[in-house]
CSV table of C-alpha atoms in Angstrom, one decimal:
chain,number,residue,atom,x,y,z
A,1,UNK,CA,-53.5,-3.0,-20.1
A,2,UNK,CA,-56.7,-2.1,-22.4
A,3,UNK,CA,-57.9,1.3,-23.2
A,4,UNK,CA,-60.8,2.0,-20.3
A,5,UNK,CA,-63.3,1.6,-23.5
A,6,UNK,CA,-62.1,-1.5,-24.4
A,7,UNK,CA,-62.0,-3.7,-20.7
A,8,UNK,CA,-64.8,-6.4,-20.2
A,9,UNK,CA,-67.3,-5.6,-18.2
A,10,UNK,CA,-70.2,-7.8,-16.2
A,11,UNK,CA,-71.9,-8.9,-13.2
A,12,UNK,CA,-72.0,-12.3,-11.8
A,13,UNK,CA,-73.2,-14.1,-8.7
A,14,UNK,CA,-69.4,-15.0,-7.8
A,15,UNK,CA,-66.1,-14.4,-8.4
A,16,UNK,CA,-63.3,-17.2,-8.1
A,17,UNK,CA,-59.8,-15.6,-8.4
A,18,UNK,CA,-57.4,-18.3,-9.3
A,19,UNK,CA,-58.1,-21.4,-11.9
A,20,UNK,CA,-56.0,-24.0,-10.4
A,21,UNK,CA,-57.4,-27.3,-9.0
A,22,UNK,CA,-58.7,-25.5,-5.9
A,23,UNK,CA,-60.2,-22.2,-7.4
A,24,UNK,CA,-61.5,-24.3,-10.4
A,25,UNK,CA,-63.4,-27.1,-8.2
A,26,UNK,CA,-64.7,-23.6,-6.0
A,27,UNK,CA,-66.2,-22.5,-9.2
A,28,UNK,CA,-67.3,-25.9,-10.4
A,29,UNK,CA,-69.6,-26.3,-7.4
A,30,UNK,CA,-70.7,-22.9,-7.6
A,31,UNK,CA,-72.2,-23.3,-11.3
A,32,UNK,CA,-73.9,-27.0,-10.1
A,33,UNK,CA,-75.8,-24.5,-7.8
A,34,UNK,CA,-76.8,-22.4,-10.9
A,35,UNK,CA,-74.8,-19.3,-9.6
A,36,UNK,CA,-73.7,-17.5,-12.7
A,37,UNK,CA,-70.1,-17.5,-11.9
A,38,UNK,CA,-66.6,-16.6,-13.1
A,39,UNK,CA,-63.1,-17.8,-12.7
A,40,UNK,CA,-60.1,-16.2,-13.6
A,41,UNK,CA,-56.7,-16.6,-13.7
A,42,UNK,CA,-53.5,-14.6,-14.4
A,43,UNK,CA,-51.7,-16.8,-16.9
A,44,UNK,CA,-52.9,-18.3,-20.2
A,45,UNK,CA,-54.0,-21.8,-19.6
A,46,UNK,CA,-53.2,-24.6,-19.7
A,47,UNK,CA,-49.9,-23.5,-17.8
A,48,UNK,CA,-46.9,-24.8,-15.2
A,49,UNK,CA,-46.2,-21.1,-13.4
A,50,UNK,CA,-48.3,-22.7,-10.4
A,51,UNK,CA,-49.0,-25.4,-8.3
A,52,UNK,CA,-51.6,-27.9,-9.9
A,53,UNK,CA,-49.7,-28.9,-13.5
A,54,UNK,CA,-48.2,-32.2,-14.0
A,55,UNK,CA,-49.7,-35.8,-15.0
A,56,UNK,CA,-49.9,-37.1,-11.5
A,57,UNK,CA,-50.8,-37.0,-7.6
A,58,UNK,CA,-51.0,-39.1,-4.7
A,59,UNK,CA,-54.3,-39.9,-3.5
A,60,UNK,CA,-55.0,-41.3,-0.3
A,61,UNK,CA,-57.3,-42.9,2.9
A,62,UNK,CA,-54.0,-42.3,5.1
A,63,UNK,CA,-53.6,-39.6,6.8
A,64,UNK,CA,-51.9,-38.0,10.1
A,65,UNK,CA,-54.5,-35.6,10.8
A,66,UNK,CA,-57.9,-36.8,11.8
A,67,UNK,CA,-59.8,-34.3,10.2
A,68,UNK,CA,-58.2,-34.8,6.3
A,69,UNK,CA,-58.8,-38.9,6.9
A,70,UNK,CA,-62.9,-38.0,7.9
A,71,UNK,CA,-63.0,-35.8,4.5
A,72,UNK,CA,-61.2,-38.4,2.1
A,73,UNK,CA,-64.3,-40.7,1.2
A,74,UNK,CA,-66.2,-37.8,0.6
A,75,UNK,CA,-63.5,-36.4,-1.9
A,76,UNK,CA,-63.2,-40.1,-3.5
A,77,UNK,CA,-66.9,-39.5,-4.2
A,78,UNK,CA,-66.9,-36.4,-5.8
A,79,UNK,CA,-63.6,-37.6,-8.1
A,80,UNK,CA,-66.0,-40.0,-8.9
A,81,UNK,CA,-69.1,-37.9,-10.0
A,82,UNK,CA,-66.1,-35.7,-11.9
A,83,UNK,CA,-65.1,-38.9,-13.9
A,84,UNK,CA,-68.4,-39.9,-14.6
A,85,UNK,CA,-69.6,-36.2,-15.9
A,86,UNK,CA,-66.4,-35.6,-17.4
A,87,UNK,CA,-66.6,-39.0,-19.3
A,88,UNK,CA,-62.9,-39.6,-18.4
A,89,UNK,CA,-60.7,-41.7,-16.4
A,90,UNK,CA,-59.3,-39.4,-13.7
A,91,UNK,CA,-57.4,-42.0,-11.1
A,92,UNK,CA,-55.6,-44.9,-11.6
A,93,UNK,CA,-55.5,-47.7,-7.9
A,94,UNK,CA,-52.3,-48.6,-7.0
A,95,UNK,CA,-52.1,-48.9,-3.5
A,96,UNK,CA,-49.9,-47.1,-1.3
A,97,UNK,CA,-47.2,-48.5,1.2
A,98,UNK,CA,-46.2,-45.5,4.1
A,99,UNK,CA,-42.7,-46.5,6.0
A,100,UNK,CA,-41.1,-45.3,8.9
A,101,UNK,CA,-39.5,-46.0,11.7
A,102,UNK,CA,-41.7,-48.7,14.2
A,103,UNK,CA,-43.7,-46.5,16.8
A,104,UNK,CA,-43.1,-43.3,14.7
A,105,UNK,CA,-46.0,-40.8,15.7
A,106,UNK,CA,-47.0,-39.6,12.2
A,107,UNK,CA,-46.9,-43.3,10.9
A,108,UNK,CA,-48.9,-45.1,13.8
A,109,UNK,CA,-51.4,-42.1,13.5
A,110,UNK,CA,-51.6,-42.4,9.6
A,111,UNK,CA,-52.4,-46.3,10.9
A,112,UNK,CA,-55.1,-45.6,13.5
A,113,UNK,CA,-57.0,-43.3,10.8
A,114,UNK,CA,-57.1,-46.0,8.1
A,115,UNK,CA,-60.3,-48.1,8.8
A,116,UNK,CA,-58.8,-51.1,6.8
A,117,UNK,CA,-55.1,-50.3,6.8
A,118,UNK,CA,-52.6,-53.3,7.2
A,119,UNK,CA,-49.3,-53.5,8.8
A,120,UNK,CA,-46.4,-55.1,6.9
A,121,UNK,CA,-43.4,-56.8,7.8
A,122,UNK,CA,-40.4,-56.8,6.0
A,123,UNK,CA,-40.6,-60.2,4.9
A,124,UNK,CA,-44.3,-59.6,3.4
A,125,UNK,CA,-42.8,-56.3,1.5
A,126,UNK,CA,-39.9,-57.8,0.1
A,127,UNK,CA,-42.6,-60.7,-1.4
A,128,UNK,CA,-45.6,-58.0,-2.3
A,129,UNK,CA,-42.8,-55.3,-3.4
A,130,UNK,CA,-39.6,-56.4,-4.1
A,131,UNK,CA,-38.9,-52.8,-5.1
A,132,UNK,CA,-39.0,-51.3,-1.6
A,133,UNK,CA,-36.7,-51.6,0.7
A,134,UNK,CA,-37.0,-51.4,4.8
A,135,UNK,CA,-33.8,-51.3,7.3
A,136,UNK,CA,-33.9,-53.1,10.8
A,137,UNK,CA,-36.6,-51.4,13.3
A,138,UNK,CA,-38.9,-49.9,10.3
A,139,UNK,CA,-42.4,-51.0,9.6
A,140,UNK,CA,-44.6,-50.3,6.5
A,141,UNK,CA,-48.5,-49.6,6.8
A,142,UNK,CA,-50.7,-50.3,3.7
A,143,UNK,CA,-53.0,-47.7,2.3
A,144,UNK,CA,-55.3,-50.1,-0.3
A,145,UNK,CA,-57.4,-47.1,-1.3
A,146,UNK,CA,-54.7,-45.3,-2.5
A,147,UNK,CA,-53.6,-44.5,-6.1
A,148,UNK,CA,-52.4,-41.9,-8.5
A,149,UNK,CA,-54.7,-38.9,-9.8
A,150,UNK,CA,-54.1,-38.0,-13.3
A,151,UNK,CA,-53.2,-34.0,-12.7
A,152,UNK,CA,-53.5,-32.4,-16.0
A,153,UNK,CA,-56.4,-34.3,-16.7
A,154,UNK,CA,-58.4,-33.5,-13.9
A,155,UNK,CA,-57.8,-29.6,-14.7
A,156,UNK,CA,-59.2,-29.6,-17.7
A,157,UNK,CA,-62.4,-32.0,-16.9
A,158,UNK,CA,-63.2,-29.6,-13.7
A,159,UNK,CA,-62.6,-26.7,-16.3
A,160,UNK,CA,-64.6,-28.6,-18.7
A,161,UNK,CA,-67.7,-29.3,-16.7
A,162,UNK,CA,-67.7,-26.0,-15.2
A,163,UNK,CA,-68.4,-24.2,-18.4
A,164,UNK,CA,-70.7,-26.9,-19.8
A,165,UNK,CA,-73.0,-25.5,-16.9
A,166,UNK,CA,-72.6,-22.2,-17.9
A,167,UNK,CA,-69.6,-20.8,-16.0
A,168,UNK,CA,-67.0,-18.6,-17.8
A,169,UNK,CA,-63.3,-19.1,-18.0
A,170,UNK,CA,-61.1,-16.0,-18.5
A,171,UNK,CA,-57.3,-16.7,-18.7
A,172,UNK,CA,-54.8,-14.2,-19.6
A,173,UNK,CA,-56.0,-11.6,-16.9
A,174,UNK,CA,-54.1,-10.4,-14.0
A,175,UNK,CA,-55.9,-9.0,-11.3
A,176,UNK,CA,-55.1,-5.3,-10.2
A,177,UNK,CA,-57.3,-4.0,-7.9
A,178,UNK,CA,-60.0,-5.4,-5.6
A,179,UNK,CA,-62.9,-3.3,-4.2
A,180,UNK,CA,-64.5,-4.4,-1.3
A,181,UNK,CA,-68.2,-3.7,-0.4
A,182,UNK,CA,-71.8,-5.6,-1.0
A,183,UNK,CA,-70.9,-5.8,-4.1
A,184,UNK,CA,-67.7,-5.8,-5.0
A,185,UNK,CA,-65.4,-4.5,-8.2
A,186,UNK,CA,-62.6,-7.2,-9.3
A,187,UNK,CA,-60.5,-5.1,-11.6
A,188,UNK,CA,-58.2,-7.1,-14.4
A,189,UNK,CA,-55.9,-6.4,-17.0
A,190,UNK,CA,-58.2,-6.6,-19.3
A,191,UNK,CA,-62.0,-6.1,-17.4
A,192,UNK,CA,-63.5,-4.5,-14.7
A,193,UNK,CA,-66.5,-7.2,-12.7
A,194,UNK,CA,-69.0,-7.2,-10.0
A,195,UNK,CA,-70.5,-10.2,-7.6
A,196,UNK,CA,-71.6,-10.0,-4.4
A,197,UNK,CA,-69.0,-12.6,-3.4
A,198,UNK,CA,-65.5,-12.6,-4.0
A,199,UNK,CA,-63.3,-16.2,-3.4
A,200,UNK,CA,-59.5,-16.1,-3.6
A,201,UNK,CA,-57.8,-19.4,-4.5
A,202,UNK,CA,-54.7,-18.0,-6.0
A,203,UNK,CA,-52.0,-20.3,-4.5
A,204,UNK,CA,-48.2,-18.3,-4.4
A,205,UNK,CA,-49.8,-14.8,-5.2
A,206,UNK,CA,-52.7,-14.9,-2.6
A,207,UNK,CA,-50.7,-13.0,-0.3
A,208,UNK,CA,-49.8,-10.3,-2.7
A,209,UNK,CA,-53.5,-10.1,-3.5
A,210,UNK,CA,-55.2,-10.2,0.3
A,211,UNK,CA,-52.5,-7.7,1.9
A,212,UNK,CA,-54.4,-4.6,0.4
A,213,UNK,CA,-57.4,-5.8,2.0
A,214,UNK,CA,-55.6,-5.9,5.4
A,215,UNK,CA,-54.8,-9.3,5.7
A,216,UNK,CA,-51.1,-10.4,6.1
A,217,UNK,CA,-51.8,-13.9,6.1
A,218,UNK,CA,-48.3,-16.4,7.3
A,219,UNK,CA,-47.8,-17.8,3.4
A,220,UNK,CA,-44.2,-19.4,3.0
A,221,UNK,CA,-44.1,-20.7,-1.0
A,222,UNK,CA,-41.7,-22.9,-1.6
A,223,UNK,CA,-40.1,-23.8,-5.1
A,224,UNK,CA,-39.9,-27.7,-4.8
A,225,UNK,CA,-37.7,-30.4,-6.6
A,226,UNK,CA,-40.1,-32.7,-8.7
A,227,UNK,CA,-37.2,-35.4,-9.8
A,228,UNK,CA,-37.5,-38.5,-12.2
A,229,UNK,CA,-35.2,-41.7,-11.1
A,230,UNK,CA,-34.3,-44.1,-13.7
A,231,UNK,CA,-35.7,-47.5,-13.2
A,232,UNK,CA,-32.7,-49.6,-13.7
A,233,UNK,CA,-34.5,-52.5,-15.5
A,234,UNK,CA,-37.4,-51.4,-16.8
A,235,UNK,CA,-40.6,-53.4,-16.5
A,236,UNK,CA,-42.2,-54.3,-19.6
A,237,UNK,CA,-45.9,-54.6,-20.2
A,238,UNK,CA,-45.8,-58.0,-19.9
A,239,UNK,CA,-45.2,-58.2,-16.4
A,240,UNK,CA,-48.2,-56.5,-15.5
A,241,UNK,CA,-46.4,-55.3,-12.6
A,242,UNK,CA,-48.4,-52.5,-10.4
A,243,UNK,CA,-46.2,-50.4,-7.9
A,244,UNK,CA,-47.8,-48.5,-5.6
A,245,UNK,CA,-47.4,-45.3,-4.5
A,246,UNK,CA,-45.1,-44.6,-1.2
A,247,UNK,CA,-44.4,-42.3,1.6
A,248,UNK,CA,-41.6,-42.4,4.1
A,249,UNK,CA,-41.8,-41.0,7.4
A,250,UNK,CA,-40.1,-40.5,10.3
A,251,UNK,CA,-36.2,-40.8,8.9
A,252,UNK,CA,-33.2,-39.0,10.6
A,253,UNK,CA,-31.7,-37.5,7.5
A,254,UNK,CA,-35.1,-36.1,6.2
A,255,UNK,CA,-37.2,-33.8,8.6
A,256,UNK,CA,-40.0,-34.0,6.0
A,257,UNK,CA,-41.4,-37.3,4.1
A,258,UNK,CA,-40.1,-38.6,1.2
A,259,UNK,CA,-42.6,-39.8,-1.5
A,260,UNK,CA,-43.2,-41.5,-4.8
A,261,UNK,CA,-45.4,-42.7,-7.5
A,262,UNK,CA,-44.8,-45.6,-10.4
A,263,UNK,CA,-43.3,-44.5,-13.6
A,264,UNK,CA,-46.4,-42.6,-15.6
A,265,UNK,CA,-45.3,-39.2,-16.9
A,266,UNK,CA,-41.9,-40.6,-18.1
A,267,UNK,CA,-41.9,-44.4,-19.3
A,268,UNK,CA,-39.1,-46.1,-16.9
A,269,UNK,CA,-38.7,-43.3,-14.7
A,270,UNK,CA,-39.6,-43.1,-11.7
A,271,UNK,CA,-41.2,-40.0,-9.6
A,272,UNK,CA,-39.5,-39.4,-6.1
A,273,UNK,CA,-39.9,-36.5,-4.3
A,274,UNK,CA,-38.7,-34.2,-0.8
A,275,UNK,CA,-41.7,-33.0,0.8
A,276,UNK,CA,-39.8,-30.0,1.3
A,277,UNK,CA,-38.1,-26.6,-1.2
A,278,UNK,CA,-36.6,-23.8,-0.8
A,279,UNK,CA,-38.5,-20.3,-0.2
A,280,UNK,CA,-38.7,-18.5,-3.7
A,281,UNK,CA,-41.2,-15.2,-5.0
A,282,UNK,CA,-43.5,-16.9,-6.9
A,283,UNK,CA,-42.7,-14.7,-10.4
A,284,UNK,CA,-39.0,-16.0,-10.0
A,285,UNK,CA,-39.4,-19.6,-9.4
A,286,UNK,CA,-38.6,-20.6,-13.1
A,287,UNK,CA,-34.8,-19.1,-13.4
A,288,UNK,CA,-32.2,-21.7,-12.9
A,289,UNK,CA,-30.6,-21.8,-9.7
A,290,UNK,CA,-27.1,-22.6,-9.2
A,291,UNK,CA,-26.5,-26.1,-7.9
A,292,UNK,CA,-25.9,-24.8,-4.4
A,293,UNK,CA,-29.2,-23.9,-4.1
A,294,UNK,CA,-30.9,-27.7,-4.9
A,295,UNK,CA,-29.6,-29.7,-2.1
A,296,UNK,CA,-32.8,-31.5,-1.6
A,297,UNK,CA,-31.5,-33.3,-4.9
A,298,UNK,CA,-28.0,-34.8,-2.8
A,299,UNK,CA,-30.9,-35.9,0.1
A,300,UNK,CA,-32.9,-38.1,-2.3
A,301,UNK,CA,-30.0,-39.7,-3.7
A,302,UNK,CA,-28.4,-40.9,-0.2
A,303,UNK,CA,-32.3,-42.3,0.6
A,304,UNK,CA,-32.6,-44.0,-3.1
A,305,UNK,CA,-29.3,-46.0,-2.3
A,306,UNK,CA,-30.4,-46.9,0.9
A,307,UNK,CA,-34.3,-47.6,0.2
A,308,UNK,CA,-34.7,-47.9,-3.6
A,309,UNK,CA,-31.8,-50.0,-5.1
A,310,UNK,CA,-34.0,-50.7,-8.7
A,311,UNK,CA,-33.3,-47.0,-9.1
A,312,UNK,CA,-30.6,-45.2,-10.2
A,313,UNK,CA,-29.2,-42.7,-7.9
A,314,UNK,CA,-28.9,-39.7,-10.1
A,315,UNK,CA,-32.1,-38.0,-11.3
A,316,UNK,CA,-32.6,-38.4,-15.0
A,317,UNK,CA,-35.2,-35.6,-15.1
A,318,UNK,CA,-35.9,-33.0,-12.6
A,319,UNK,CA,-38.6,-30.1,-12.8
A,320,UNK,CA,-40.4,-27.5,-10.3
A,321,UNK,CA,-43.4,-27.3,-8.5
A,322,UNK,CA,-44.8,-24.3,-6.3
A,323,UNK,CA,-46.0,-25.3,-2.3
A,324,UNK,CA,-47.5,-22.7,-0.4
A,325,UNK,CA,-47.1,-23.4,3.2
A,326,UNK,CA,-48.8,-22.3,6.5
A,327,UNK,CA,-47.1,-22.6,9.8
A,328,UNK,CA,-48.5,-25.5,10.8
A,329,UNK,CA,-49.3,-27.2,7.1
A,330,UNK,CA,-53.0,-27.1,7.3
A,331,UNK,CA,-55.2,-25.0,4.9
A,332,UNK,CA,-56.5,-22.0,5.0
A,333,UNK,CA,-60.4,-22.4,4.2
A,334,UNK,CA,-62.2,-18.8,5.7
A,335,UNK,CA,-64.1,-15.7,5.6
A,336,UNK,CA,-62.0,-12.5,5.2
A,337,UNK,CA,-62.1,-11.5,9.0
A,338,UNK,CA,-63.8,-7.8,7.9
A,339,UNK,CA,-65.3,-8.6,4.8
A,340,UNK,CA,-67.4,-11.5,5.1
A,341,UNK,CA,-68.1,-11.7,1.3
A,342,UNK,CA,-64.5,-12.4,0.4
A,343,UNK,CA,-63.5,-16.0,0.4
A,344,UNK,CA,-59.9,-17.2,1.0
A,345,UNK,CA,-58.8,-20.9,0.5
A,346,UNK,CA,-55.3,-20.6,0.6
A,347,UNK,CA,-52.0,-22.5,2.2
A,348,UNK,CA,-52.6,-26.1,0.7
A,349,UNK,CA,-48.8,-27.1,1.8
A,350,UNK,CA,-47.9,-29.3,-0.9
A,351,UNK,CA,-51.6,-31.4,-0.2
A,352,UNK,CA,-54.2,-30.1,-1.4
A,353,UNK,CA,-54.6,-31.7,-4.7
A,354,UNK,CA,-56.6,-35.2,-4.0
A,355,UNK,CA,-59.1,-33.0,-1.3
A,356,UNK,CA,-59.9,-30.1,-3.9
A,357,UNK,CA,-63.4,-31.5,-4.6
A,358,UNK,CA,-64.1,-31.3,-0.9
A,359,UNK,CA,-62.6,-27.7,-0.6
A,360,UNK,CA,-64.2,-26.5,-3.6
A,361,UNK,CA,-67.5,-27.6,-2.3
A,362,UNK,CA,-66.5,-26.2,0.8
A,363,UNK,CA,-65.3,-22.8,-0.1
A,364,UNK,CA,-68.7,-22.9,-2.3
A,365,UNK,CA,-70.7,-23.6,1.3
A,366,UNK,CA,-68.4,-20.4,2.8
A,367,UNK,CA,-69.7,-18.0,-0.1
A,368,UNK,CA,-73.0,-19.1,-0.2
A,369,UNK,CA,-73.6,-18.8,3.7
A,370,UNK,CA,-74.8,-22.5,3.9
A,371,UNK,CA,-73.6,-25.1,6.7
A,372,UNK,CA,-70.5,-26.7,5.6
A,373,UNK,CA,-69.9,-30.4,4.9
A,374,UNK,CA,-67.3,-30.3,7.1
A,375,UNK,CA,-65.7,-28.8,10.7
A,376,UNK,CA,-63.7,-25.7,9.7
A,377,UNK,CA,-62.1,-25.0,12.9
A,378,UNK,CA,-58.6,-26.5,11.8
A,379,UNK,CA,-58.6,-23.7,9.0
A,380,UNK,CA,-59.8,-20.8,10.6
A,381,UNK,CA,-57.7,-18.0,9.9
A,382,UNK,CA,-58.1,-16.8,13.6
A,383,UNK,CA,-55.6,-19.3,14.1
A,384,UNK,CA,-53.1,-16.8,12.9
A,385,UNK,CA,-52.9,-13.8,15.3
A,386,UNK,CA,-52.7,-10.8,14.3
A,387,UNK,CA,-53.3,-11.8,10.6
A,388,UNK,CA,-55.8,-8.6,10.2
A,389,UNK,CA,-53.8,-5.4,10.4
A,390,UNK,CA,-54.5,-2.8,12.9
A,391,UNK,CA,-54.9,-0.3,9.6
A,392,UNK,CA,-58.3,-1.5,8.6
């Protein structure tokens, strides 16, 4: 740590604490609003300790839950106003085809949220994508809308536009201490800073950083799987073949979906995941575990015989990812329950990357005291009791 006369010191009007996808769209709509504002974040950037690196992420219309399908078209708009200040291609359409078992809950719900989705039978797959396989009694929904969101990209052009209207961006800093109050003192490694608003988007290590402020807020992160298949004949440019993205739903052998986008970060492999990890600590999540511990991997090979027979069985390439769940998989977008000043968007559960411009601009609305865009109820942190400890 620097000598006391060396640390950084200033004011701002805010404070984001984490510069992933979340915490950076937070401070991007914070600096549209001409609030002088700061974001920080532990680790040098660009970095892969978290959960917003990689080239790629589903983006979709469908959803289970009501209240993520009413905020997708607004976060397709503000993608949209990213790309066009950014001066960049963010988001490429594929489509996306969700399967499951006919009458499955999850997928006749994704189905009755989709204003134009389309039901397909197995004949009508097996034309539109030979690729994808169904077994007697499933049924595959079309999602249109959907495509892939270029990850890594989309970091840095948030990143981008937020300093090019005057935010700052300081990596490399671990926060150590946070002081509550009407104004409050954000101590780093390497600064000491004051705002009179506080948000916390730090993924895995939020819960490390809200439990001295009395919060013990339900946080399960889980170290996930993120596995390359090889595509057993690749297709060539030629073809102009599009796949779309997928989701399964609904099997017996996986309690959680399956998913998987077309062959972008590795040419002629393709990227199928388990919606599902095991639970790590955050600062460990990059030592090898033994192959005992990685049995999601056996799981995805059984469903890629069964489902996927263009793809080879065995992963060719296979990297990690950081979730952080809440009980019930929805996010945590609130006010910290005694201080009102301190911001907490937390929990994303392995979903949260396409609907970061509408929780940005929503964690934004929470600091600022203005009337959100959207109904908060499903994120409250009241949700949760006994979340605030009896201590403060």
């Amino acid at each position: 740590m620097a000598a006391p006369s060396q640390l950084h010191q200033a004011t701002y009007d805010a404070i984001v604490i984490g510069a992933g996808i979340q915490g950076s769209f937070t401070a991007y709509h914070l600096a549209q609003r001409h609030r002088n504002t700061l974001l920080l974040d532990q680790f040098l950037l660009p970095h892969s300790r978290g959960s917003s690196h990689g080239q790629s992420r589903i983006i979709r219309s469908a959803y289970t839950q009501a209240h993520y399908s009413r905020m997708m078209p607004h976060s397709f708009r503000l993608w949209q106003q990213l790309e066009a200040e950014a001066g960049t291609s963010l988001y490429r359409e594929t489509g996306l085809v969700m399967l499951g078992p006919a009458g499955d809950p999850e997928l006749e719900n994704c189905r009755r949220n989709l204003e134009a989705g389309e039901v397909l039978d197995t004949p009508t797959l097996a034309q539109r994508f030979p690729g994808l396989r169904l077994r007697t009694g499933e049924v595959a929904v079309w999602d249109g809308t959907a495509g892939v969101l270029f990850a890594d990209r989309a970091l840095r052009a948030v990143q981008d536009v937020f300093r090019w209207h005057g935010g700052t961006l300081r990596d490399g800093e671990k926060v150590l201490h946070i002081e509550p109050g009407a104004v409050l003192t954000v101590t780093t490694s390497a600064g000491v800073y004051r705002a009179p608003r506080l948000i916390i988007t730090a993924g895995a290590w939020t819960g490390a950083l809200v439990a001295p402020l009395g919060l013990q807020l339900p946080l399960q992160p889980l170290r996930i799987d993120v596995c390359y298949w090889r595509e057993k004949e690749p297709a060539t440019p030629s073809t102009g073949r599009v796949d779309p993205c997928f989701i399964f739903l609904g099997l017996s052998q996986a309690p959680h979906s399956i998913y998987g986008l077309p062959a972008l970060e590795y040419p002629g492999l393709v990227k199928v995941c388990y919606h599902h990890g095991t639970p790590t600590d955050p600062e460990e999540r990059d030592q090898n575990p033994s192959g005992a511990s990685r049995p999601y991997i056996a799981l995805l090979s059984s469903f890629i015989s069964t489902y996927l027979p263009r793809l080879e069985s065995r992963p060719a390439v296979v990297e990690t990812c950081l979730y952080t769940n809440t009980l019930d998989e929805d996010f945590i977008l609130d006010r910290h329950p005694k201080f009102s000043n301190i911001i907490i968007g937390a929990g994303f559960s392995g979903h949260g990357f396409k609907l970061a411009p509408v929780v940005g601009q929503l964690l934004c609305e929470l600091s600022l005291d203005e009337e959100p865009s959207h109904n908060l109820a499903p994120f409250a942190i009241t949700r949760f009791p006994g979340a605030l400890q009896a201590r403060l």
